[in-house]
Amino acid sequence: MGQTLTGLLTSVRAIAGRPGTPAQSRPGGGPDQALLAALRLCGDHLSALAAAGPLTDARRTRLIASIGALTTACSTPGADAFDALLRTGQQALDSGGEAEARLALALADEATALRARSKGAWRLRGNALDALGRGEEAITAYERHLALQQNTAASRDVERRIATLRAAGDRIDEALTLFRAGADKGADKGADKGADKGADKGADTEADTRADTEADTRADTEAFGSAARLSRHLPAAEARAAFTGFVRLRTAEHGAGDPAVRRLAALYAEHRRLSDRDPVADPLLGGAEPIGVPGLRRLVAGRTVCLVADTPRTAEQEQRPGSPLAALIEGYDLVVRCDEARHTAPAARTDLHACTLRGDTPWKGPRWDRRAGARLVFGDPLPHWRLALRSRLVPGAQDRVGDATLRRPLHDPALLGEEAGAGPASTAYTVLRLLDFLGTPARVDLIGFEGPAALSPREREWVGTRTANTDDTAVRITLR
């Protein structure tokens, strides 16, 4: 990787020039200046990565590959490198570091300079600003994206994010209002306190009075300083720290029992929740019921089950009216489909949908909006699984949702308990092993699992030891 990184950096410098120097004009035109500026930014980032030592992070390795694709697009006459620029910016965001988020923002700025009406460029800019904690600026970019977006369904997640950022800012505004009201009351109390001291100053020494006054002044200064720092326009980390200090000062000043302090604590808790994750539009998911191992066992007990592969051939035959395959699938009690459907018709019958979370940010995948009777989501670790469910489940798209007891059936000691070293398993294989473990279906068939949809050699070996019948006509494998 060291030689590859060095070679890529050399190529970037050859096309875009070194930092602080204008790129040389190329015969027959060449990349737009904004693209060359973006390449120089990528070159700076590559240089920093090279100086940091050996690369061990797969996400940064993918970012380097994306920069390589952008470099190739910029060096190919007539090629449109804009999409490669957006992909590089998104890959930088997916890498997760602050330096990568800054790179994504810089690339988004160049992208909006190239195409001011690109909804993808404005969304990238909003995501980058959001990742850097600059919520108010992110809202502006997100709104530009929404103004250009024609597909309302594709923009719902952006609308939810805008609502979350605004709600977090509103909590800060209300907290500041509480503080200002408290400050006015404090001023009145201070005047009353001063009058009382004036009446009783014969009992106090001048030194004690001066010490009390200085202490009150310091407390007021700290409180006002905290309020001055706290603002919805602060970066998220700074706003969080200022809010924390603000709550501590107010609590120490007025006590936890004060009504204003109790409201302030509630606002602080809401702000922290909104900072950690977006609220769910419908927490009950349209009335979907959670289903665990006992519930799934009852669901499949005594029923015939088929797993249908998502292949062009299977999808075409299934959609053909009166086809033998369509009649065969319709005859099962439960039809199971796996992962994202690329070929299956949107209205195809799905009694159980199963999917496996992949990648470093599985909660960012497409939403599961295809109708299914039950939906099982396999994934680890638990926080990623929970966040994916919050982000990708669609209310009303399923009647039942698998709970945490079903999220890792292959490796859960309470279920199959296998070692994790065997490599990633396909979703279909995970479903097969789970059904085999439950032991209650009357019959389990695989339909269409050949060619591109074929299982891995290890998975085929397991299926082969349990195969009772193979029907080549229907491409069906019947498990005992």
Short mmCIF file of C-alpha atoms in Angstrom, two decimals, residues 26 29 48 57 87 121-122 130 138 194 209 228 240 265 304 332 379 392 400 410 457 472:
data_model
loop_
_atom_site.label_atom_id
_atom_site.label_comp_id
_atom_site.label_asym_id
_atom_site.label_seq_id
_atom_site.Cartn_x
_atom_site.Cartn_y
_atom_site.Cartn_z
CA ARG A 26 -3.00 21.08 -20.66
CA GLY A 29 -8.33 21.84 -22.42
CA ALA A 48 -0.86 13.48 5.39
CA ASP A 57 -7.96 1.16 8.36
CA ARG A 87 -18.24 9.59 -4.52
CA ALA A 121 -23.40 18.26 -4.09
CA TRP A 122 -25.60 20.19 -1.65
CA ASP A 130 -23.36 17.99 10.00
CA ALA A 138 -25.90 22.10 7.59
CA GLY A 194 -28.07 44.38 49.49
CA THR A 209 -19.40 42.25 53.27
CA ALA A 228 -22.54 34.00 26.43
CA ARG A 240 -22.56 20.44 24.41
CA ALA A 265 -32.19 19.74 33.19
CA THR A 304 -43.98 -25.14 4.23
CA TYR A 332 -46.00 -22.38 -0.01
CA GLY A 379 -26.17 -7.68 12.56
CA ARG A 392 -34.17 2.00 8.08
CA ARG A 400 -43.52 -8.11 12.96
CA LEU A 410 -25.11 -18.18 14.00
CA PRO A 457 -18.75 -23.69 -1.03
CA ASP A 472 -33.71 -29.13 -11.65
#
